[in-house]
Short mmCIF file of C-alpha atoms in Angstrom, two decimals:
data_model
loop_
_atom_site.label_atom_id
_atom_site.label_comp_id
_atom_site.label_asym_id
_atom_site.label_seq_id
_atom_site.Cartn_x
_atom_site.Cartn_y
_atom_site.Cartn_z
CA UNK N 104 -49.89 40.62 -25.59
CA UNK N 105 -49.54 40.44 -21.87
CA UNK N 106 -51.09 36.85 -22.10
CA UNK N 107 -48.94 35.65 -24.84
CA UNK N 108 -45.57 37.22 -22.92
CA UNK N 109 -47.07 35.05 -19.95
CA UNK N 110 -47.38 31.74 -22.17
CA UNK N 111 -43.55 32.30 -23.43
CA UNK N 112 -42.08 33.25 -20.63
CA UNK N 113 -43.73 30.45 -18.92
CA UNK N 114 -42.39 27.97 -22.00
CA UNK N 115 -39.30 29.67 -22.03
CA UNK N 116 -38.66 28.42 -17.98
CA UNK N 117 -39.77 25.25 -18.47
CA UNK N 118 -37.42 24.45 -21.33
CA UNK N 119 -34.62 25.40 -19.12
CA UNK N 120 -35.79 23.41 -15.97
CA UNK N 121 -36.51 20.49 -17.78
CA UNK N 122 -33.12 21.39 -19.41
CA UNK N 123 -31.37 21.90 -16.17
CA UNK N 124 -32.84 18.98 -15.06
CA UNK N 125 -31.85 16.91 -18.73
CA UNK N 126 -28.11 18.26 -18.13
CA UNK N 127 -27.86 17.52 -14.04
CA UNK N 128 -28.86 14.10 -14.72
CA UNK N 129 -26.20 13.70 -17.58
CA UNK N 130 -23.47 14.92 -14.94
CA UNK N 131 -24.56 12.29 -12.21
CA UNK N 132 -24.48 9.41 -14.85
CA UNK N 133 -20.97 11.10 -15.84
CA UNK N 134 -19.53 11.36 -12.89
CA UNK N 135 -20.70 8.43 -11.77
CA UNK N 136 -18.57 6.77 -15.18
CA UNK N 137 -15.88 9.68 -14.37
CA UNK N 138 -15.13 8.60 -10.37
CA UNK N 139 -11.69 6.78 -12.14
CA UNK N 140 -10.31 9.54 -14.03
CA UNK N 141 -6.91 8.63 -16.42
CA UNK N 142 -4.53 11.18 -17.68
CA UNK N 143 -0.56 11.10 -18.93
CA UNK N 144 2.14 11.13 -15.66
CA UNK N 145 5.44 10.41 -17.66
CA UNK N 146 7.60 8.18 -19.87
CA UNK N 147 10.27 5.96 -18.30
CA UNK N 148 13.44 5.52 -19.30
CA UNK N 149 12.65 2.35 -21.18
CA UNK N 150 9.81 4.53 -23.22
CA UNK N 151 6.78 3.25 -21.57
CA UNK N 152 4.22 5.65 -21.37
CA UNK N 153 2.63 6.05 -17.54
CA UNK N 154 -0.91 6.76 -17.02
CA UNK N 155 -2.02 7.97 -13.77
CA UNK N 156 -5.62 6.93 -12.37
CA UNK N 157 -7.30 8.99 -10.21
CA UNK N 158 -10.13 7.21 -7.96
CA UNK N 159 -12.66 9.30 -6.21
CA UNK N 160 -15.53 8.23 -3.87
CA UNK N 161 -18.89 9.91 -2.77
CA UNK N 162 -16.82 11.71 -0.28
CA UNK N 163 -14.01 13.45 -2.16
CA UNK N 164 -11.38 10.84 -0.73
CA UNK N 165 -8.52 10.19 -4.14
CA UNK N 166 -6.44 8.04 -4.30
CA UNK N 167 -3.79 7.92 -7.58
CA UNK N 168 -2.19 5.08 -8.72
CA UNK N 169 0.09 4.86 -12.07
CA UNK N 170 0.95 1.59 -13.84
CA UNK N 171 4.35 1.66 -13.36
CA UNK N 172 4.70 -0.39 -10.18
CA UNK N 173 1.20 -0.11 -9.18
CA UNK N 174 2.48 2.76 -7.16
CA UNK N 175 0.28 4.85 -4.99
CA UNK N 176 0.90 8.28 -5.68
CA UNK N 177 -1.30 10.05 -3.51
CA UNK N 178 -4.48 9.44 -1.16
CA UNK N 179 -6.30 11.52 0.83
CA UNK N 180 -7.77 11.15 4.02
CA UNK N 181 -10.46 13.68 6.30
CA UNK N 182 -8.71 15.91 9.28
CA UNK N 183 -11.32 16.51 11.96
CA UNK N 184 -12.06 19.74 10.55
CA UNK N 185 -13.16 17.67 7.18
CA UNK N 186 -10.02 18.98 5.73
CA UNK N 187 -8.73 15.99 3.11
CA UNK N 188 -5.34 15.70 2.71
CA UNK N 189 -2.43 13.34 1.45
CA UNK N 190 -1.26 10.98 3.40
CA UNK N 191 1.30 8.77 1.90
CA UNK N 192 5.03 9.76 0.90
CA UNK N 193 6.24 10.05 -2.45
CA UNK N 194 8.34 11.80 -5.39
CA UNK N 195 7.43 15.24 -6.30
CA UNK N 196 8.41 14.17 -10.28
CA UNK N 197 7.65 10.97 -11.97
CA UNK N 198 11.67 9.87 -12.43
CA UNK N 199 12.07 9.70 -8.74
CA UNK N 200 9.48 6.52 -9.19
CA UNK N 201 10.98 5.28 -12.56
CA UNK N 202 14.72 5.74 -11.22
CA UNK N 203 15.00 2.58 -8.80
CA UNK N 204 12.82 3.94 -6.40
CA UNK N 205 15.26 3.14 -3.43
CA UNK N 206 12.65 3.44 -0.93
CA UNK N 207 10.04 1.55 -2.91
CA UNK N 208 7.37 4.42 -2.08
CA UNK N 209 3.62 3.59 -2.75
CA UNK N 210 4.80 -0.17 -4.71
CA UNK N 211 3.26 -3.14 -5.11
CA UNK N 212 5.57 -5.57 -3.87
CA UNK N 213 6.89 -9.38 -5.67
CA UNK N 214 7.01 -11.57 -6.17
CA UNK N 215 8.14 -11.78 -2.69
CA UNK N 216 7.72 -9.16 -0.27
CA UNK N 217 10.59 -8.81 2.74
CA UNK N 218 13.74 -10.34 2.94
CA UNK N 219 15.06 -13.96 2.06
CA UNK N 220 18.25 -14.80 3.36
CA UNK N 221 21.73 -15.01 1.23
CA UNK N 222 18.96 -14.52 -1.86
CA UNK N 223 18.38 -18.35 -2.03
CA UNK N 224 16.15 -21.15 -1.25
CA UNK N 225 15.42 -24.84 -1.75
CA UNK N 226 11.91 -25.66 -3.08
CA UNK N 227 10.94 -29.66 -4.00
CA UNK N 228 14.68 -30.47 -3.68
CA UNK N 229 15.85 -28.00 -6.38
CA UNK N 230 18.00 -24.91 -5.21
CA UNK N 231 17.54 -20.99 -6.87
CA UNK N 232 19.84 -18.41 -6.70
CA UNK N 233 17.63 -14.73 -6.47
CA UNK N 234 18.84 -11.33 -6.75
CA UNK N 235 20.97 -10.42 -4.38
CA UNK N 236 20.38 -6.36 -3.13
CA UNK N 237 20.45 -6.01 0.23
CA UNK N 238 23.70 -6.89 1.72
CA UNK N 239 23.72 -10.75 1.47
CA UNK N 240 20.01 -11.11 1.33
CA UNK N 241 17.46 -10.57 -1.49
CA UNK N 242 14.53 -7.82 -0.50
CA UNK N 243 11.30 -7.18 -2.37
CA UNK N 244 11.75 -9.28 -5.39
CA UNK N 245 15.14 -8.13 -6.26
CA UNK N 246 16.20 -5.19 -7.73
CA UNK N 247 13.85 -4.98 -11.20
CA UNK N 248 10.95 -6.73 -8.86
CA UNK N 249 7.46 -5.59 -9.22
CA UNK N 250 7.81 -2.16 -7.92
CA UNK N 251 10.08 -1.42 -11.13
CA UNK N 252 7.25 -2.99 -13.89
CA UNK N 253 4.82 -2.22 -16.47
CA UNK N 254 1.31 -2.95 -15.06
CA UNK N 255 -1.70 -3.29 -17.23
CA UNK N 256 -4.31 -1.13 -15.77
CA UNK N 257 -8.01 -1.40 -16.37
CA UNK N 258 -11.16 0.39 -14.81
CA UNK N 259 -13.87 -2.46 -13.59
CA UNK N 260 -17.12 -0.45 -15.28
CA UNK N 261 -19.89 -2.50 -13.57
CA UNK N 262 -18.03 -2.18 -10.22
CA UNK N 263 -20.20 -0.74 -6.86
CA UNK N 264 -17.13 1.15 -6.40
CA UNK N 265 -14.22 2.84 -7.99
CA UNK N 266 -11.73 -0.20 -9.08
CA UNK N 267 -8.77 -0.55 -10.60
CA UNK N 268 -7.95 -3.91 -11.91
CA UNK N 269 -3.72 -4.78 -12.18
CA UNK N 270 -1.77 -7.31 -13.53
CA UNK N 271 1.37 -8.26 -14.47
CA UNK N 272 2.75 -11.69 -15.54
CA UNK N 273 6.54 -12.66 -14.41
CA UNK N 274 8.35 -14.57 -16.52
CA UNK N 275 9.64 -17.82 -15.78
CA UNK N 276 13.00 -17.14 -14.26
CA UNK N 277 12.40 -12.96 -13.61
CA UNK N 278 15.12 -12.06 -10.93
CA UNK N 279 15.49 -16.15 -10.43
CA UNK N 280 12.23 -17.23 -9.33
CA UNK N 281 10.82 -20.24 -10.85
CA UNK N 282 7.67 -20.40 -13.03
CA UNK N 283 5.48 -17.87 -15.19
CA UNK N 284 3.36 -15.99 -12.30
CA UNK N 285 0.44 -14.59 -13.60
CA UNK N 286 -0.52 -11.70 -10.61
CA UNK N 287 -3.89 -9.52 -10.68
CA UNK N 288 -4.23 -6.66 -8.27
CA UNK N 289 -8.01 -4.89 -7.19
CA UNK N 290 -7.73 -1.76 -5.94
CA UNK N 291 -10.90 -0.30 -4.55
CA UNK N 292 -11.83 2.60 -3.05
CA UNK N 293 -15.35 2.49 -1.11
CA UNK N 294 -17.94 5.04 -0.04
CA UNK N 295 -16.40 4.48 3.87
CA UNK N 296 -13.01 5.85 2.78
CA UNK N 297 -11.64 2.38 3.00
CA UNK N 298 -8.86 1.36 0.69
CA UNK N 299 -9.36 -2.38 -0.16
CA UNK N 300 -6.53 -4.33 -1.91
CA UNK N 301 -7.38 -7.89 -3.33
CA UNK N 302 -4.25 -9.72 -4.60
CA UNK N 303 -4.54 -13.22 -6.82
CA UNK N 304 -1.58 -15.16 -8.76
CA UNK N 305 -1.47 -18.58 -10.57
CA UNK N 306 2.18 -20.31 -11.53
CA UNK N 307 2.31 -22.85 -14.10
CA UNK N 308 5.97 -24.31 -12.15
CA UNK N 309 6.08 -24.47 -8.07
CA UNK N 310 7.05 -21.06 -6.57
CA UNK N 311 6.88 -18.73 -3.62
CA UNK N 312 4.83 -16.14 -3.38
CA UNK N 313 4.56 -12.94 -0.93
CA UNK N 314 2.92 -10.25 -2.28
CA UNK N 315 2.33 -6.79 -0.29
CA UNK N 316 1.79 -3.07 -1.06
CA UNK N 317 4.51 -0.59 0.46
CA UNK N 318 2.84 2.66 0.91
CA UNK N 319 4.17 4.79 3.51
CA UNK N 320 2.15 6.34 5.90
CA UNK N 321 2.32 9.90 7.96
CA UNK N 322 -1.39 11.11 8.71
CA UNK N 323 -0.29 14.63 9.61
CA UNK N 324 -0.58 15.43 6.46
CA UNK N 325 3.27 16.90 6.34
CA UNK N 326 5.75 15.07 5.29
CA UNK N 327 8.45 17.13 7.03
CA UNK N 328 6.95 15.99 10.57
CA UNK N 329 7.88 12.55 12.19
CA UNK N 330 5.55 9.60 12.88
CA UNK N 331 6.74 8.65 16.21
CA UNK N 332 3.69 11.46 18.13
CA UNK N 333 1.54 9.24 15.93
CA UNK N 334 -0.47 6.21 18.22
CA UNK N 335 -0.31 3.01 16.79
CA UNK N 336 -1.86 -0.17 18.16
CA UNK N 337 -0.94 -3.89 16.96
CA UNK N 338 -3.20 -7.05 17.80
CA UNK N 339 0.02 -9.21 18.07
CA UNK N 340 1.29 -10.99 21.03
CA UNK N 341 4.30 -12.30 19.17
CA UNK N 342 7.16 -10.68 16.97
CA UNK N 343 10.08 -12.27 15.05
CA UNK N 344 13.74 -11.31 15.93
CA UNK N 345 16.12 -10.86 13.84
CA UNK N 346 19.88 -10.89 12.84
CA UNK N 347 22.67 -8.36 11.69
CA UNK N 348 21.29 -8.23 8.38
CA UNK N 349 17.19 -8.56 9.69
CA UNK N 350 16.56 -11.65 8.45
CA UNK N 351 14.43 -14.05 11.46
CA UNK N 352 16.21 -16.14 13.80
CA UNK N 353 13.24 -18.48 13.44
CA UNK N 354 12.35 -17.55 17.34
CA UNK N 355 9.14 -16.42 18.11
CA UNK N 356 9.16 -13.91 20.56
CA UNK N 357 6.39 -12.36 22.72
CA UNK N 358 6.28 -9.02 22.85
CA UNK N 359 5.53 -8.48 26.49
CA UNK N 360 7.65 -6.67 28.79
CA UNK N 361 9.59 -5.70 25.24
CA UNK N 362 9.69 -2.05 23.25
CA UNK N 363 8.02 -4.24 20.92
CA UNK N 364 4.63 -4.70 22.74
CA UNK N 365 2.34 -2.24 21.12
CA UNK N 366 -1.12 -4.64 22.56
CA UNK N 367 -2.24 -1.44 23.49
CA UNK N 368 -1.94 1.72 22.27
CA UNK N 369 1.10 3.98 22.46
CA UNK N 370 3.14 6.56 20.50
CA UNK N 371 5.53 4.93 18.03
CA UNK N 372 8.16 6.88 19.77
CA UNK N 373 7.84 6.29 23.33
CA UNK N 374 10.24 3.35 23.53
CA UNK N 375 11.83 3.38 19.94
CA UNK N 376 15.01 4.61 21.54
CA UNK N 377 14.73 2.42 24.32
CA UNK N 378 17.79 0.50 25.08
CA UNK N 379 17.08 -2.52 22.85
CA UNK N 380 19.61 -5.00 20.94
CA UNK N 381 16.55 -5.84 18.50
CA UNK N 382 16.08 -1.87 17.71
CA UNK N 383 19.74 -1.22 16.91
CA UNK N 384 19.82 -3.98 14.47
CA UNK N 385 17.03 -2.34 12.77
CA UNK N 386 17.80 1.32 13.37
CA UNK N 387 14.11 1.38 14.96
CA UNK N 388 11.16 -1.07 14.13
CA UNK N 389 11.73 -3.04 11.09
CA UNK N 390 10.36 -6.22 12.16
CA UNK N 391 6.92 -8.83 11.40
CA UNK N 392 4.63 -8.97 14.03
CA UNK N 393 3.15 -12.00 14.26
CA UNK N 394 -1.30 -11.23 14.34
CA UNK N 395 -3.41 -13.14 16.61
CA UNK N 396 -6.04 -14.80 14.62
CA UNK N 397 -7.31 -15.59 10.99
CA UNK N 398 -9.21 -14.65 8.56
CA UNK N 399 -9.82 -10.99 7.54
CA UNK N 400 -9.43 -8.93 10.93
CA UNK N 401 -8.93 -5.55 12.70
CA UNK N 402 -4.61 -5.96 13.12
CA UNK N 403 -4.16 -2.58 13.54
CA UNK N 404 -4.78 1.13 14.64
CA UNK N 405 -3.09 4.63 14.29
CA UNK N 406 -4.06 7.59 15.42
CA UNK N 407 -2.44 11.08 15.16
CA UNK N 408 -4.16 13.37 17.64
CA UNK N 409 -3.17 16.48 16.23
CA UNK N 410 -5.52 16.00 13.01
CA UNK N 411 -8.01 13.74 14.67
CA UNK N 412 -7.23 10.74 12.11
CA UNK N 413 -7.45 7.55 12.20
CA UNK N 414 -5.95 4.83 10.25
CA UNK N 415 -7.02 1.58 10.88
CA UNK N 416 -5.34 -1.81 9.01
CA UNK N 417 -7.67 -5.27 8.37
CA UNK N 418 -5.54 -8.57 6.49
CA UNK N 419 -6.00 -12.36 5.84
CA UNK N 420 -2.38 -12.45 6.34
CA UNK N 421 -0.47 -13.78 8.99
CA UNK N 422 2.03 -11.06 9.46
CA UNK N 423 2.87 -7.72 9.32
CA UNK N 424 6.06 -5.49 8.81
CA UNK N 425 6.12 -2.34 10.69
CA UNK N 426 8.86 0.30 9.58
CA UNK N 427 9.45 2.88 11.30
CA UNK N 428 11.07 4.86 8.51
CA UNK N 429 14.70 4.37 9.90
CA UNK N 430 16.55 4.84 5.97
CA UNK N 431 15.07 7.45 5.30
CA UNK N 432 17.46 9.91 4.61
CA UNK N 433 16.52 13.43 3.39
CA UNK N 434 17.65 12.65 -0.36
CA UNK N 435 14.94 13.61 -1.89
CA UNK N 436 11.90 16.41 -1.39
CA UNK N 437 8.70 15.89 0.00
CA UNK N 438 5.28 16.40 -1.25
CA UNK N 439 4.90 19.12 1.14
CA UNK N 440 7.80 20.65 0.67
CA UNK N 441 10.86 20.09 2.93
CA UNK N 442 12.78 16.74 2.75
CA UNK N 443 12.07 13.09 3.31
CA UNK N 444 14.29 12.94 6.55
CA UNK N 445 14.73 10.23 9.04
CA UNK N 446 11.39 8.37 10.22
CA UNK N 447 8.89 10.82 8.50
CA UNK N 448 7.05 8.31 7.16
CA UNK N 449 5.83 4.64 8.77
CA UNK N 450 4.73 1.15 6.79
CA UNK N 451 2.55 -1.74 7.63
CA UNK N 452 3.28 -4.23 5.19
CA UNK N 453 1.08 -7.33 5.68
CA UNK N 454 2.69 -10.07 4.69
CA UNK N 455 3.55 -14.02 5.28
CA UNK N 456 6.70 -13.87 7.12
CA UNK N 457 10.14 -12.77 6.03
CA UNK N 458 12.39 -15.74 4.99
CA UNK N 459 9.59 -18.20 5.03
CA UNK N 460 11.22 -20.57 1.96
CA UNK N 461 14.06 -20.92 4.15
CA UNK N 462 12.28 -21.58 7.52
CA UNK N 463 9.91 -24.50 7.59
CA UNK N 464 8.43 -23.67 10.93
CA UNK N 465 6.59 -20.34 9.06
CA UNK N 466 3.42 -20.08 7.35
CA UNK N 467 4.27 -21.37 3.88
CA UNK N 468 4.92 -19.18 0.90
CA UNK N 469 4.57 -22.46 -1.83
CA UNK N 470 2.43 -21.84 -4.53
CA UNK N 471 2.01 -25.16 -7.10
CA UNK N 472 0.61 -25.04 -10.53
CA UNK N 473 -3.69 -25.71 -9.87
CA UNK N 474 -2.97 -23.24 -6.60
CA UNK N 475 -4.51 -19.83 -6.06
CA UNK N 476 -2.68 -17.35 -4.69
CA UNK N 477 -5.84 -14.86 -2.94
CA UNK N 478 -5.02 -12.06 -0.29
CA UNK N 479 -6.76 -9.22 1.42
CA UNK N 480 -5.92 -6.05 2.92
CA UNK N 481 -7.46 -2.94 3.69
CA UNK N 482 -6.80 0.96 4.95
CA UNK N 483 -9.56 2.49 6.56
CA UNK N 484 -9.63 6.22 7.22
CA UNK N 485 -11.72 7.67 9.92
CA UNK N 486 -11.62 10.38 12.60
CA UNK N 487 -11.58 10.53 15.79
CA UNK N 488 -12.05 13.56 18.03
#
C-alpha cells in the first residue's frame, strides 16, 4: 500500500508540474499575443465606436492609443524608485477628446502640422483657400483635421515589438487641401521604453504635407505641477521668429545670447519670463527650433530631477515646436486630479517648419503623386539619478 501511495502520489505531482509547466508556457505565448490589448473607450457624437489599444513592453511601460485621432491617451514612464507613471496630459472622459479637443491633447497631427499664414498658399501656380481657425491663420489641419478622425487601427502580429499600425485617407479637398492623401502611422513601443513613431503618405494630386504627433509632456507625473523646474536641452543653434499671430518672419535667428538658447541644459523656466518681445508674442515658447544636422538624431533632452526621469527626443525632421503650455487654461480636469492650468504641460512637436508653402527659403512641404512621404520620431524614457 505504502508503495502504491508512493507511485500515485509521485504520478499525481508530475501531472501537475508537467501541467504547470503545459499552462506557464500557454501564458508566455499569450501574453506574448496579448502585449496590444483592445477594449471599448466610447462612441462619438457621429456614432463611431472608439477602441482603445493598450501596448505593453517587457518592462510594464503602456502606452494607450484610441482610433479617434490616433490620440495618446496615456503612457507611462519609470521614476527612479521604478515607480511607472503617466506622463502625458489628457481628458479624464472620452467626450473631452471627441468634443473639438481645443488643445489637441495626445493627436496625430494633418495634414499639416503648425500654422500657415491667412490659411492659404500657392502650389504649381494654383492658389487654395484652407480652414481658417486660428485668428487669420490655419493651425493643425483646420478645424475637422486629423486629430478629429476615424483611424483604422490594426495590431502588426509578426512585429518584434508591440505595434500599432494607423491610417487614414483624406479626401481630395478635406479642409481645402488638394489631392486624396493616403497616411499610415507605426506606433511602436520597444523593450528600451522608447516610443517610436513612423509616419508615410502618398497623394495622387500635388500637396503639402506636415505631419506630427501632439502629445503633451509633464514627467512629474502630476498634472497639477508646472513644467518650467523641468530641464530641457535643444541641439539647435537657430530658432524662427515670429509675428503677432506666430506665424515666421522668414528670419533665421540664432539663439545665442537669447531666452531662446537652450544649447545646454537649463530649466524651462529660468528665462521664460525674461524680458523678451519674441516671448510675449507667444505667451512663453511657442516657436520651431531649427536642429543642427540630418538624419535620425538625439534633438533633445528633459529631465525632471525630482523623479529622476528622463525624456529624451530623436527625428529625421528638420524642426521642432516647443510649447510651453501658455493656453492652457484650467478648463478642464486633470488625470491626476486638479485642473489643466497654465503651462502644466510642455510639447515637442517635430516638424518641417511652420508656414513652409508660403516661404520658399524653408525645407519644402511638396509632396507630388510617385512621392513618399516617410518620417521618424521617437520618445525615449530613461532615468537618471
Amino acid at each position: 500500500m505504502k508503495k502504491a501511495t508512493h507511485n500515485g502520489i509521485f504520478i499525481l505531482l508530475f501531472l501537475i508540474i508537467f501541467g504547470c509547466r503545459k499552462e506557464n508556457n500557454k501564458q508566455d505565448i499569450s501574453g506574448k499575443m496579448e502585449n496590444v490589448h483592445t477594449s471599448d473607450y466610447g462612441v462619438t457624437p457621429k456614432g463611431d465606436s472608439i477602441k482603445k489599444y493598450t501596448l505593453t513592453n517587457k518592462n510594464g511601460m503602456k502606452v494607450e492609443v484610441i482610433n479617434f485621432g490616433g490620440i495618446i491617451t496615456s503612457l507611462t514612464a519609470p521614476d527612479r524608485t521604478g515607480k511607472y507613471e503617466d506622463v502625458v496630459l489628457g481628458f479624464t472622459k472620452p467626450e473631452g477628446y471627441f468634443d473639438g479637443n481645443p488643445y489637441y491633447f495626445g493627436a496625430l497631427i494633418g495634414r499639416y502640422g503648425n500654422r500657415i499664414a491667412n490659411a492659404k498658399f500657392s502650389l504649381e501656380g494654383k492658389a487654395y483657400e484652407i480652414d481658417k481657425n486660428d485668428g487669420p491663420n490655419s493651425l493643425h489641419g483646420g478645424k475637422e483635421g486629423f486629430h478629429t478622425r476615424f483611424w483604422n487601427i490594426e495590431e502588426i502580429k509578426d512585429a518584434k515589438f508591440p505595434t500599432l499600425k494607423l491610417s487614414y485617407t483624406s479626401a481630395d479637398g478635406e479642409e481645402g487641401y488638394p489631392g486624396k492623401l493616403t497616411t499610415t502611422v507605426f506606433y511602436t513601443l520597444t523593450d528600451d521604453n522608447a516610443l517610436e513613431i513612423s509616419y508615410e503618405a502618398e497623394t495622387d494630386k500635388p500637396t503639402v504635407v506636415n505631419l506630427t504627433q501632439h502629445s503633451y509632456f509633464n514627467l512629474s507625473g502630476n498634472f497639477t505641477k508646472t513644467i518650467t523646474d523641468h530641464e530641457l536641452q535643444i541641439n539647435a543653434d537657430q530658432f524662427l521668429p515670429v509675428n503677432e499671430t506666430l506665424i515666421p518672419t522668414g528670419e533665421q535667428k540664432a539663439v545665442k545670447g537669447t531666452p531662446f538658447d537652450f544649447t545646454v541644459s537649463k530649466s524651462i523656466g529660468k528665462d521664460i519670463s525674461a524680458e523678451d518681445d519674441q516671448l510675449k508674442k507667444g505667451k512663453g515658447y511657442d516657436h520651431n527650433w531649427i536642429l543642427n544636422g540630418k538624419g535620425l538624431r538625439s534633438i533633445a533632452k528633459v529631465y525632471h530631477q525630482g523623479t529622476g526621469r528622463l525624456m529624451e527626443v530623436f527625428t529625421d525632421e528638420p524642426g521642432v515646436q516647443f510649447y510651453s503650455g501658455n493656453f492652457l487654461d484650467g478648463k478642464f480636469d486633470t488625470k491626476t486630479g486638479g485642473k489643466n492650468e497654465f503651462r502644466t504641460g510642455f510639447c515637442l512637436e517635430t516638424q518641417h517648419f511652420p508656414d513652409s508653402p508660403n516661404q520658399p527659403s524653408f525645407p519644402s512641404t511638396e509632396l507630388k503623386p510617385g512621392q513618399k512621404y516617410q518620417s521618424k520620431t521617437i520618445y525615449k524614457f530613461s532615468v537618471k539619478n
